[in-house]
XYZ file of C-alpha atoms in Angstrom:
675
model
C -20.270 7.093 -31.189
C -18.138 9.152 -28.807
C -20.491 8.438 -25.923
C -20.269 4.704 -26.589
C -16.479 4.828 -26.780
C -16.192 6.691 -23.445
C -18.644 4.225 -21.832
C -16.519 1.383 -23.025
C -13.345 2.987 -21.679
C -14.905 3.477 -18.262
C -16.144 -0.104 -18.191
C -12.695 -1.449 -18.977
C -11.216 0.928 -16.438
C -13.429 -0.355 -13.615
C -13.039 -3.971 -14.689
C -9.243 -3.940 -14.388
C -8.908 -2.860 -10.801
C -7.437 -5.296 -8.301
C -5.506 -5.068 -5.092
C -3.343 -7.272 -2.976
C -5.460 -9.183 -0.439
C -3.389 -8.772 2.644
C -5.501 -10.255 5.453
C -4.962 -9.320 9.095
C -5.500 -12.881 10.303
C -5.885 -15.930 7.940
C -6.407 -18.362 10.822
C -9.519 -19.361 12.847
C -8.818 -20.825 16.324
C -10.896 -22.944 18.680
C -10.005 -23.971 22.199
C -11.383 -26.955 24.098
C -10.748 -29.160 27.163
C -11.283 -32.721 28.210
C -11.067 -34.016 31.756
C -8.601 -36.903 31.849
C -8.317 -37.544 35.554
C -8.598 -36.084 39.060
C -8.168 -32.372 38.460
C -6.347 -33.103 35.226
C -7.304 -31.804 31.830
C -6.139 -31.939 28.204
C -6.347 -28.494 26.593
C -6.700 -28.581 22.772
C -5.732 -25.588 20.589
C -6.845 -26.010 16.968
C -6.227 -23.667 14.074
C -8.003 -23.747 10.706
C -5.610 -22.160 8.212
C -6.846 -20.571 5.017
C -5.565 -22.124 1.753
C -2.113 -20.890 0.724
C -1.108 -19.964 4.307
C 1.195 -21.765 6.710
C 1.800 -21.600 10.541
C 5.131 -22.717 12.072
C 5.681 -25.465 14.638
C 6.540 -24.821 18.251
C 9.722 -26.829 17.548
C 11.106 -24.364 14.954
C 14.610 -23.748 16.172
C 16.024 -20.370 17.077
C 17.210 -18.368 14.033
C 14.305 -19.535 11.924
C 10.827 -18.163 11.411
C 8.660 -17.271 14.396
C 7.508 -20.475 16.146
C 4.049 -20.922 17.662
C 4.029 -20.470 21.439
C 1.356 -20.964 24.088
C 1.257 -19.050 27.316
C -0.996 -20.229 30.131
C -1.655 -17.950 33.082
C -1.142 -19.026 36.658
C 1.316 -21.762 35.871
C 3.027 -22.427 39.207
C 0.213 -20.575 40.900
C -2.531 -23.204 40.925
C -1.862 -24.804 37.500
C 0.887 -27.266 36.660
C 1.937 -28.375 33.154
C 1.894 -32.208 32.720
C 4.575 -33.049 30.154
C 5.178 -30.978 27.028
C 2.784 -29.849 24.353
C 2.011 -32.394 21.619
C 1.482 -31.176 18.066
C -0.139 -32.723 14.992
C 2.218 -34.075 12.347
C 3.972 -31.121 10.593
C 5.556 -30.818 7.116
C 9.262 -30.177 6.977
C 11.716 -28.291 4.744
C 15.271 -26.955 5.045
C 15.770 -23.225 4.767
C 19.232 -22.450 3.462
C 19.139 -18.790 4.439
C 18.107 -19.375 8.021
C 20.237 -22.450 8.125
C 17.693 -24.526 9.984
C 15.038 -27.120 9.329
C 11.581 -25.595 9.353
C 8.417 -27.419 10.402
C 5.199 -25.948 9.283
C 1.399 -26.592 8.987
C -1.088 -25.987 6.192
C -4.892 -26.246 6.407
C -5.033 -27.491 10.041
C -2.916 -27.349 13.128
C -3.582 -28.872 16.518
C -1.702 -28.630 19.851
C -2.595 -30.501 23.010
C -1.249 -29.582 26.435
C -2.061 -31.496 29.564
C -2.407 -29.616 32.807
C -3.176 -30.256 36.501
C -5.192 -27.834 38.545
C -4.013 -27.611 42.172
C -6.148 -24.587 43.161
C -9.854 -25.536 43.457
C -10.907 -21.907 42.907
C -9.571 -21.996 39.310
C -12.484 -22.788 37.020
C -11.228 -21.068 33.854
C -7.852 -21.370 32.194
C -6.680 -18.206 30.532
C -3.801 -17.398 28.252
C -2.711 -16.694 24.659
C -1.384 -18.267 21.554
C 1.252 -16.399 19.498
C 2.029 -17.448 15.990
C 3.078 -16.308 12.525
C 1.081 -17.096 9.402
C 2.730 -16.760 5.986
C 1.680 -17.050 2.414
C 3.227 -16.029 -0.971
C 4.324 -12.500 -0.443
C 3.046 -11.866 3.089
C 3.742 -12.870 6.717
C 1.263 -11.916 9.459
C 2.109 -12.176 13.176
C -0.902 -12.973 15.352
C -1.970 -13.471 18.928
C -5.194 -15.113 20.200
C -6.336 -14.853 23.805
C -8.323 -17.727 25.202
C -10.444 -18.477 28.203
C -11.337 -22.154 28.558
C -13.962 -23.154 31.136
C -13.103 -26.327 32.922
C -15.808 -28.977 33.130
C -16.181 -32.038 35.379
C -18.197 -34.275 33.083
C -15.439 -35.284 30.725
C -17.005 -33.733 27.707
C -15.245 -31.307 25.332
C -16.145 -27.710 25.767
C -15.036 -25.634 22.808
C -14.788 -21.885 22.866
C -14.065 -19.693 19.865
C -11.101 -17.415 20.093
C -11.675 -13.834 21.027
C -11.482 -11.280 18.305
C -7.945 -10.607 17.182
C -6.814 -7.646 19.178
C -3.402 -7.595 17.624
C -4.515 -6.378 14.263
C -1.844 -4.176 12.910
C -2.552 -0.706 14.258
C -0.546 0.858 11.526
C -2.757 -0.817 8.892
C -5.772 0.584 10.742
C -4.207 4.041 10.687
C -3.598 3.707 6.998
C -7.155 2.738 6.302
C -8.376 5.666 8.415
C -6.115 8.020 6.525
C -7.384 6.674 3.219
C -10.992 7.035 4.460
C -10.441 10.787 5.120
C -8.679 11.271 1.801
C -11.709 9.622 0.064
C -14.026 11.715 2.182
C -12.239 14.870 1.052
C -12.656 13.623 -2.532
C -16.334 13.237 -1.955
C -16.530 16.914 -0.692
C -14.885 17.919 -4.002
C -17.443 15.930 -5.888
C -20.265 17.760 -4.058
C -19.171 21.106 -5.552
C -18.994 19.794 -9.107
C -21.493 21.268 -11.611
C -23.324 17.984 -11.992
C -23.875 17.511 -8.232
C -24.172 20.846 -6.466
C -27.317 22.136 -8.316
C -29.143 18.855 -7.474
C -28.952 19.533 -3.691
C -31.743 22.021 -3.394
C -33.702 20.303 -6.210
C -33.766 16.896 -4.595
C -34.264 18.015 -1.059
C -37.138 20.334 -2.054
C -38.695 17.400 -3.830
C -38.799 15.337 -0.609
C -39.921 18.260 1.521
C -42.777 19.284 -0.802
C -43.819 15.979 -2.207
C -45.409 14.671 1.002
C -47.736 16.395 3.460
C -46.221 14.451 6.320
C -42.950 16.319 6.963
C -41.572 13.564 9.221
C -42.187 10.999 6.598
C -40.652 13.242 3.935
C -37.523 13.589 6.095
C -37.293 9.829 6.563
C -37.455 9.379 2.825
C -34.748 11.992 2.367
C -32.511 10.226 4.885
C -33.126 6.933 3.060
C -32.226 8.727 -0.176
C -28.886 9.840 1.362
C -28.214 6.332 2.697
C -28.964 4.899 -0.698
C -26.195 7.053 -2.203
C -23.828 5.605 0.329
C -25.009 2.063 -0.398
C -24.631 2.438 -4.141
C -21.109 3.764 -4.136
C -20.028 1.347 -1.375
C -21.467 -1.509 -3.495
C -18.980 -0.473 -6.122
C -16.195 -0.906 -3.668
C -17.499 -4.337 -2.725
C -17.621 -5.371 -6.400
C -14.062 -4.273 -6.916
C -12.947 -6.176 -3.765
C -14.529 -9.413 -5.007
C -12.543 -9.103 -8.241
C -9.245 -9.158 -6.277
C -6.452 -11.618 -6.760
C -3.295 -11.681 -4.636
C -1.028 -12.463 -7.606
C -2.399 -9.655 -9.705
C -1.175 -6.691 -7.673
C 2.450 -6.905 -8.879
C 1.311 -6.988 -12.516
C -1.102 -4.086 -11.890
C 1.541 -2.032 -10.083
C 4.517 -2.580 -12.352
C 3.532 -3.835 -15.793
C 3.640 -1.207 -18.511
C 0.143 -2.033 -19.906
C -2.077 -1.169 -16.929
C 0.117 1.833 -16.041
C -0.126 3.233 -19.571
C -3.883 2.512 -19.561
C -4.191 4.445 -16.233
C -2.163 7.313 -17.684
C -4.433 7.544 -20.793
C -7.605 7.321 -18.665
C -6.397 10.174 -16.401
C -5.672 12.291 -19.490
C -9.164 11.512 -20.774
C -10.660 12.497 -17.415
C -8.621 15.758 -17.448
C -9.797 16.594 -21.022
C -13.343 16.070 -19.777
C -12.810 18.458 -16.909
C -11.333 21.040 -19.324
C -14.605 20.863 -21.341
C -13.449 18.872 -24.367
C -16.407 16.445 -23.931
C -18.584 14.886 -21.280
C -18.237 11.327 -20.064
C -21.783 10.085 -19.920
C -23.637 6.786 -19.498
C -26.150 5.553 -22.098
C -29.321 7.559 -21.846
C -31.586 4.500 -21.736
C -30.028 3.581 -18.340
C -30.608 7.040 -16.893
C -34.137 7.200 -18.258
C -35.087 3.761 -16.925
C -33.848 4.707 -13.460
C -35.677 8.013 -13.617
C -38.975 6.234 -14.401
C -38.558 4.031 -11.343
C -37.933 7.131 -9.169
C -41.349 8.445 -10.208
C -43.046 5.580 -8.290
C -42.580 7.315 -4.959
C -42.098 5.767 -1.583
C -38.792 4.292 -0.409
C -38.334 2.457 -3.731
C -38.646 5.838 -5.494
C -36.150 7.354 -3.087
C -33.674 4.610 -3.893
C -33.985 5.030 -7.630
C -33.792 8.810 -7.218
C -30.354 8.204 -5.533
C -29.434 5.842 -8.388
C -30.471 8.487 -10.893
C -28.358 11.047 -9.102
C -25.338 8.768 -9.313
C -25.921 8.163 -13.047
C -26.637 11.842 -13.896
C -23.600 13.122 -11.894
C -21.408 10.429 -13.564
C -19.679 12.894 -15.901
C -18.330 14.871 -12.980
C -17.825 12.195 -10.366
C -16.360 9.412 -12.533
C -12.880 10.902 -12.613
C -12.870 11.444 -8.832
C -14.228 7.965 -8.178
C -11.689 6.560 -10.569
C -8.839 8.318 -8.803
C -10.020 6.930 -5.411
C -10.192 3.431 -6.836
C -6.798 3.712 -8.434
C -5.292 4.613 -5.121
C -7.343 1.811 -3.474
C -5.683 -0.581 -5.945
C -2.350 0.034 -4.136
C -3.441 -1.293 -0.769
C -5.365 -3.989 1.014
C -8.649 -5.642 0.051
C -10.555 -3.263 2.357
C -9.349 -0.145 0.623
C -11.875 -0.065 -2.199
C -14.712 -0.509 0.334
C -13.294 2.024 2.771
C -12.579 4.428 -0.032
C -16.090 4.274 -1.489
C -17.636 4.501 1.938
C -15.739 7.710 2.748
C -16.485 9.170 -0.658
C -20.192 8.400 -0.544
C -20.711 9.657 2.993
C -19.290 13.024 1.863
C -21.499 13.170 -1.186
C -24.651 12.132 0.785
C -23.971 14.465 3.748
C -25.446 17.617 2.352
C -28.667 15.827 1.250
C -29.225 14.473 4.791
C -28.307 17.812 6.376
C -30.596 19.960 4.286
C -33.510 17.526 4.622
C -33.498 18.209 8.328
C -32.782 21.960 7.939
C -34.487 22.991 4.688
C -34.390 26.594 5.724
C -30.616 26.481 5.263
C -31.048 25.974 1.518
C -31.288 29.678 1.015
C -27.771 30.053 2.446
C -26.193 27.914 -0.323
C -24.093 29.841 -2.848
C -25.709 30.194 -6.211
C -24.602 27.989 -9.082
C -22.300 29.741 -11.453
C -18.929 29.947 -12.999
C -17.151 29.000 -9.759
C -18.426 25.468 -10.141
C -16.721 25.105 -13.544
C -13.570 26.615 -12.118
C -13.414 23.887 -9.530
C -13.813 21.353 -12.280
C -10.989 22.818 -14.364
C -8.626 23.008 -11.392
C -9.246 19.303 -10.734
C -8.428 18.751 -14.359
C -4.947 20.107 -13.877
C -4.542 17.862 -10.820
C -5.618 14.873 -12.905
C -2.889 15.685 -15.466
C -0.152 15.878 -12.747
C -1.330 12.571 -11.118
C -1.602 10.814 -14.425
C 2.074 11.151 -15.160
C 2.806 9.106 -12.011
C 1.642 5.975 -13.909
C 3.757 6.755 -16.941
C 6.693 7.312 -14.643
C 6.254 3.836 -13.081
C 6.240 2.181 -16.450
C 9.204 4.271 -17.597
C 11.316 3.433 -14.616
C 10.421 -0.293 -14.570
C 11.308 -0.756 -18.217
C 14.142 1.862 -18.419
C 12.662 3.750 -21.354
C 14.376 6.916 -20.340
C 11.383 9.153 -21.075
C 10.789 10.734 -17.686
C 13.990 11.492 -15.832
C 13.486 13.362 -12.597
C 14.087 16.840 -14.045
C 11.694 16.160 -16.947
C 9.005 14.940 -14.583
C 9.372 17.960 -12.308
C 9.310 20.284 -15.290
C 5.997 18.833 -16.316
C 4.563 19.438 -12.851
C 6.003 23.014 -12.853
C 4.308 23.656 -16.229
C 0.954 22.093 -15.142
C 0.623 24.006 -11.868
C 1.909 27.275 -13.416
C -0.860 26.953 -16.070
C -3.317 26.283 -13.155
C -2.197 29.522 -11.431
C -2.600 31.394 -14.735
C -6.122 29.936 -15.119
C -7.040 31.103 -11.598
C -5.768 34.552 -12.494
C -7.989 34.599 -15.543
C -5.205 34.605 -18.067
C -6.406 31.251 -19.480
C -10.019 30.633 -20.400
C -11.871 27.454 -21.422
C -15.048 27.017 -23.456
C -17.466 26.816 -20.483
C -15.844 29.465 -18.282
C -17.611 32.671 -17.280
C -16.130 36.085 -17.461
C -13.876 36.936 -14.539
C -14.356 40.681 -13.777
C -12.312 40.467 -10.493
C -10.431 37.963 -8.293
C -12.069 37.154 -5.027
C -10.270 36.175 -1.810
C -10.681 32.389 -2.128
C -9.319 32.471 -5.631
C -6.406 34.621 -4.524
C -5.672 32.169 -1.733
C -5.552 29.327 -4.230
C -3.235 31.309 -6.541
C -0.820 31.938 -3.669
C -0.853 28.235 -2.679
C -0.331 27.120 -6.306
C 2.485 29.504 -7.029
C 4.208 28.630 -3.736
C 4.078 24.956 -4.723
C 5.640 25.771 -8.123
C 8.464 27.724 -6.491
C 9.041 24.781 -4.095
C 9.273 22.401 -7.147
C 11.834 24.341 -9.177
C 15.013 23.524 -7.084
C 14.144 19.860 -7.546
C 15.200 20.208 -11.169
C 18.786 20.895 -9.893
C 19.059 18.186 -7.277
C 17.005 19.422 -4.343
C 15.499 16.235 -2.680
C 11.927 17.636 -2.277
C 11.455 15.167 0.571
C 7.703 15.964 1.010
C 7.073 14.470 -2.448
C 9.973 12.010 -2.701
C 7.676 8.970 -3.250
C 5.922 10.548 -6.238
C 8.946 11.532 -8.347
C 11.564 9.460 -10.198
C 14.664 8.650 -8.142
C 17.287 11.276 -7.437
C 19.796 9.285 -9.480
C 17.968 9.897 -12.779
C 18.571 13.642 -12.748
C 21.235 14.763 -15.143
C 22.310 18.004 -13.340
C 22.554 16.971 -9.699
C 24.711 19.474 -7.843
C 25.219 17.157 -4.885
C 26.438 14.313 -7.160
C 28.832 16.606 -9.001
C 30.402 17.639 -5.696
C 30.699 14.009 -4.584
C 32.263 12.907 -7.917
C 34.701 15.771 -7.838
C 35.697 14.892 -4.301
C 36.435 11.330 -5.361
C 38.521 12.467 -8.315
C 40.892 14.496 -6.119
C 41.445 11.653 -3.650
C 44.547 9.648 -4.079
C 44.305 6.636 -6.331
C 43.032 3.542 -4.571
C 41.662 5.391 -1.514
C 38.012 4.569 -0.880
C 35.690 7.468 -0.049
C 33.282 5.920 2.453
C 31.654 3.577 0.060
C 32.132 -0.061 -0.773
C 31.737 -0.384 -4.468
C 35.390 0.423 -5.358
C 36.800 -2.064 -2.917
C 34.059 -4.438 -3.823
C 34.886 -4.448 -7.473
C 38.507 -5.224 -6.609
C 37.383 -7.979 -4.338
C 35.072 -9.600 -6.818
C 37.328 -8.914 -9.753
C 34.295 -8.056 -11.860
C 32.223 -4.976 -12.689
C 29.109 -4.249 -10.653
C 26.190 -5.938 -12.420
C 23.351 -3.717 -13.598
C 25.085 -0.559 -12.313
C 24.695 0.943 -15.793
C 21.032 1.632 -15.122
C 20.474 0.963 -11.391
C 21.819 3.254 -8.688
C 21.632 3.696 -4.938
C 20.555 7.035 -3.368
C 22.812 9.678 -1.644
C 25.919 8.553 -3.616
C 26.023 5.197 -1.790
C 27.971 2.453 -3.513
C 26.575 -1.053 -3.559
C 25.258 -3.959 -5.667
C 22.197 -5.127 -7.472
C 22.880 -8.858 -7.612
C 22.671 -10.941 -4.418
C 25.424 -13.425 -5.313
C 27.840 -10.755 -6.268
C 27.155 -8.746 -3.160
C 27.431 -11.762 -0.851
C 30.880 -12.590 -2.360
C 32.082 -9.049 -1.726
C 30.700 -8.996 1.827
C 32.565 -12.207 2.576
C 35.790 -10.706 1.157
C 35.384 -7.550 3.266
C 34.158 -9.372 6.364
C 31.100 -7.202 6.618
C 27.374 -8.086 7.158
C 25.074 -7.721 4.104
C 22.332 -5.143 4.046
C 19.600 -6.400 1.684
C 17.146 -3.827 0.401
C 14.163 -5.315 -1.391
C 12.851 -2.347 -3.342
C 10.968 -1.374 -6.530
C 10.814 1.329 -9.084
C 7.160 1.951 -8.384
C 7.483 1.702 -4.566
C 6.419 4.988 -2.995
C 7.485 3.992 0.553
C 10.913 2.987 -0.757
C 11.560 6.531 -2.010
C 10.158 7.989 1.147
C 12.461 5.905 3.306
C 15.480 6.745 1.192
C 14.854 10.469 1.317
C 13.628 10.759 4.906
C 15.567 8.064 6.762
C 18.581 6.998 4.731
C 19.559 10.666 4.478
C 20.261 10.750 8.220
C 24.047 11.194 8.636
C 24.161 8.282 11.164
C 22.433 5.980 8.762
C 24.663 6.976 5.889
C 27.801 6.489 7.838
C 26.824 2.922 8.892
C 25.701 1.991 5.446
C 28.890 3.286 3.908
C 31.439 1.849 6.423
C 29.792 -1.123 8.202
C 27.676 -2.906 5.613
C 27.809 -4.054 2.028
C 24.544 -2.866 0.342
C 22.561 -4.813 -2.197
C 19.384 -3.354 -3.683
C 17.161 -6.020 -5.164
C 14.484 -4.535 -7.464
C 11.443 -6.807 -7.527
C 9.733 -5.052 -10.430
C 12.566 -4.596 -12.860
C 11.788 -5.920 -16.306
C 15.422 -6.362 -17.477
C 15.762 -9.767 -19.206
C 18.157 -12.243 -17.653
C 20.889 -13.828 -19.727
C 19.821 -17.171 -21.146
C 22.143 -19.019 -18.765
C 20.486 -17.380 -15.727
C 16.916 -18.127 -16.586
C 15.427 -20.857 -14.400
C 12.193 -22.486 -13.224
C 11.374 -21.689 -9.671
C 11.052 -24.550 -7.222
C 8.541 -22.503 -5.344
C 5.841 -21.957 -7.941
C 7.133 -23.948 -10.989
C 7.244 -20.798 -13.140
C 10.019 -19.581 -15.377
C 11.979 -16.635 -13.996
C 13.394 -14.715 -16.929
C 13.638 -11.092 -15.697
C 15.681 -9.524 -12.884
C 12.518 -8.580 -11.016
C 11.036 -12.024 -11.139
C 14.369 -13.501 -9.938
C 14.503 -11.084 -6.986
C 10.833 -11.571 -6.109
C 11.222 -15.382 -6.119
C 14.337 -15.098 -3.928
C 12.433 -12.845 -1.416
C 9.405 -15.059 -1.247
C 11.311 -18.323 -1.138
C 13.902 -17.240 1.463
C 12.076 -14.678 3.531
C 8.392 -15.568 2.855
C 7.415 -11.966 2.111
C 7.074 -9.727 -0.975
C 6.521 -6.392 0.855
C 8.648 -3.423 -0.183
C 10.667 -1.809 1.246
C 11.956 -4.854 3.188
C 15.361 -4.600 4.850
C 17.271 -7.770 5.786
C 20.545 -7.944 7.682
C 22.499 -11.009 6.806
C 25.587 -12.744 8.365
C 27.690 -13.059 5.171
C 30.402 -15.422 6.417
C 30.758 -18.581 4.516
C 28.856 -21.401 6.006
C 27.055 -18.993 8.346
C 24.720 -17.208 5.874
C 22.102 -16.678 8.526
C 19.838 -13.722 9.220
C 20.948 -11.427 12.009
C 18.382 -10.415 14.670
C 16.533 -8.181 14.608
C 16.763 -9.269 11.025
C 13.809 -7.706 9.245
C 12.480 -4.144 9.004
C 9.336 -3.640 6.909
C 8.319 0.011 6.797
C 5.639 -0.986 4.245
C 3.639 -2.352 7.184
C 2.552 1.058 8.364
C 5.257 3.310 7.141
C 7.161 5.207 9.740
C 9.979 7.683 9.560
C 11.668 6.862 12.869
C 15.353 7.511 12.152
C 16.404 6.538 15.546
C 14.700 3.115 15.183
C 16.492 2.580 11.894
C 19.865 3.454 13.455
C 19.169 1.000 16.303
C 18.223 -1.626 13.760
C 21.587 -1.295 12.041
C 23.574 -1.088 15.295
C 21.919 -4.215 16.654
C 22.621 -6.143 13.465
C 26.214 -5.116 13.468
C 26.598 -5.915 17.130
C 25.283 -9.450 16.587
C 27.471 -9.957 13.590
C 30.571 -9.110 15.587
C 29.435 -11.325 18.459
C 28.897 -14.264 16.113
C 32.365 -13.714 14.572
C 33.923 -13.540 18.035
C 35.104 -9.956 17.597
């Protein structure tokens, strides 16, 4: 009964994963030419746009979204433009925030530009198309290079655009980083009790089961590749279950986060030896019978049997990789399983080529179970991250920052005591002495515990900022106490750097949602766009809009690593009115504020839904963090340029860039106001 229950839990666990499908290029371009006269040609640029995405017209005015532009090389040097570019009929809408009419295209987009070639040596027209494609919650800038061969027969000659070389390098870096994290997880799986003893057993089977050693090695390599294929197929299956609208629910709703928390606790209990998570025996036996057939089919089913047999040890690690994959792009489950499986398969391929090295492997023993138990402690610590997200999003008040840190201190202290041999589980061997590797782990663990303890009293712990509740949730914050005392001793009516006091006076009303929402570093600000805009107008300051979320790791990282810069703090306090718009907050809106969105036709009845709708509708993005600088003057509510900073697209901690971002926005605001 227990086995069936655990099997069902794992099935539900795998079935619920989904990630945000953020594509690098949702367009497909073709380029063609047609001869229209003596040395004259009509160049046609055609884009096929995936459903749900839009591309903007070349006629989009300045101050609006990024318009499409076409650059043709050697114009004025052998090529002349004949007239202006002609576009297919666009759709039109007025954007109140940008203050301009926006022309856009869905499904298909065609541009025709006539040219005249005055240099006979030119037989190919080269250049590039720059554009921006947007959908619900994502905008992707793109650039396509083209090389159109000119013909003299009057027939169209189409050439497909070259591969997109402008793919976001930071996204590639993120995927590479995740690949290596998954690879490291696979190496951990190799030294688990269910996997490690199978290395010599399976490799010896291949080396002794066939008189032809070369053929045996080939089968062993195929066996290792089959392991990679099986795990990667799991990533593919997860990817095909994706839905772009599901990621916000998965990331912020209490139900999946509580489920993930429970699952991690079940995994940890399994690692501690309370029970084993196993698949039905009939599935393992059936695969094992197929492996007995021999040949490459037998090698594949032996790999499949290995995956099934090692399930009780690898399932928690695979589950952890997939959970992390569920926070990124559609490629992450595939990349994650690829990295994980390569690490698992690596020793099988290596020892098949060098079977003599098998004798150098350490013997199986209690150290394998120790690795398993240590991972159990890590699972407990990571599991509380999901409970924390649900707690912050719904304001349950269960896991304030000091409580969360105290749990981590307790977990890793117990891990250190276990490594010292002071705690023993059912499957542990006797520990007559402590070896050097175990001593190193004890030192690392205790150093980490000592690092955590000051965080309970207000230390920022910047290295882990994104994984802890916000600083503002801590009860005994020494820095906040000092700031509050400083404000108390100031003369009545004098503002201490911030804007909230003056803002309240200007708006003649209390700051909405300030009873449970707070800004970092003692900054004063707002949590409602309309209220903040009114205050910014009264104070004649630009508006700094921070689209953020309770479960946003990058948001906390930016606040602790970049906002803490004295230059940034000074500008945010003195030069801007700040509004933090939480897109995942579940606070119910008053009945009079509930509305049906013009964008998607759905009812918006929570603060998070309202802010998300505002971000998507006005700025065509739902990435967090997302920083917008807005000209707040009445009748001029336009975005300042450079108006958007999205650290979520390849998070960077460049403080100088952030300072420059704020300075440029302030400079433009003053220029517009004639100051």
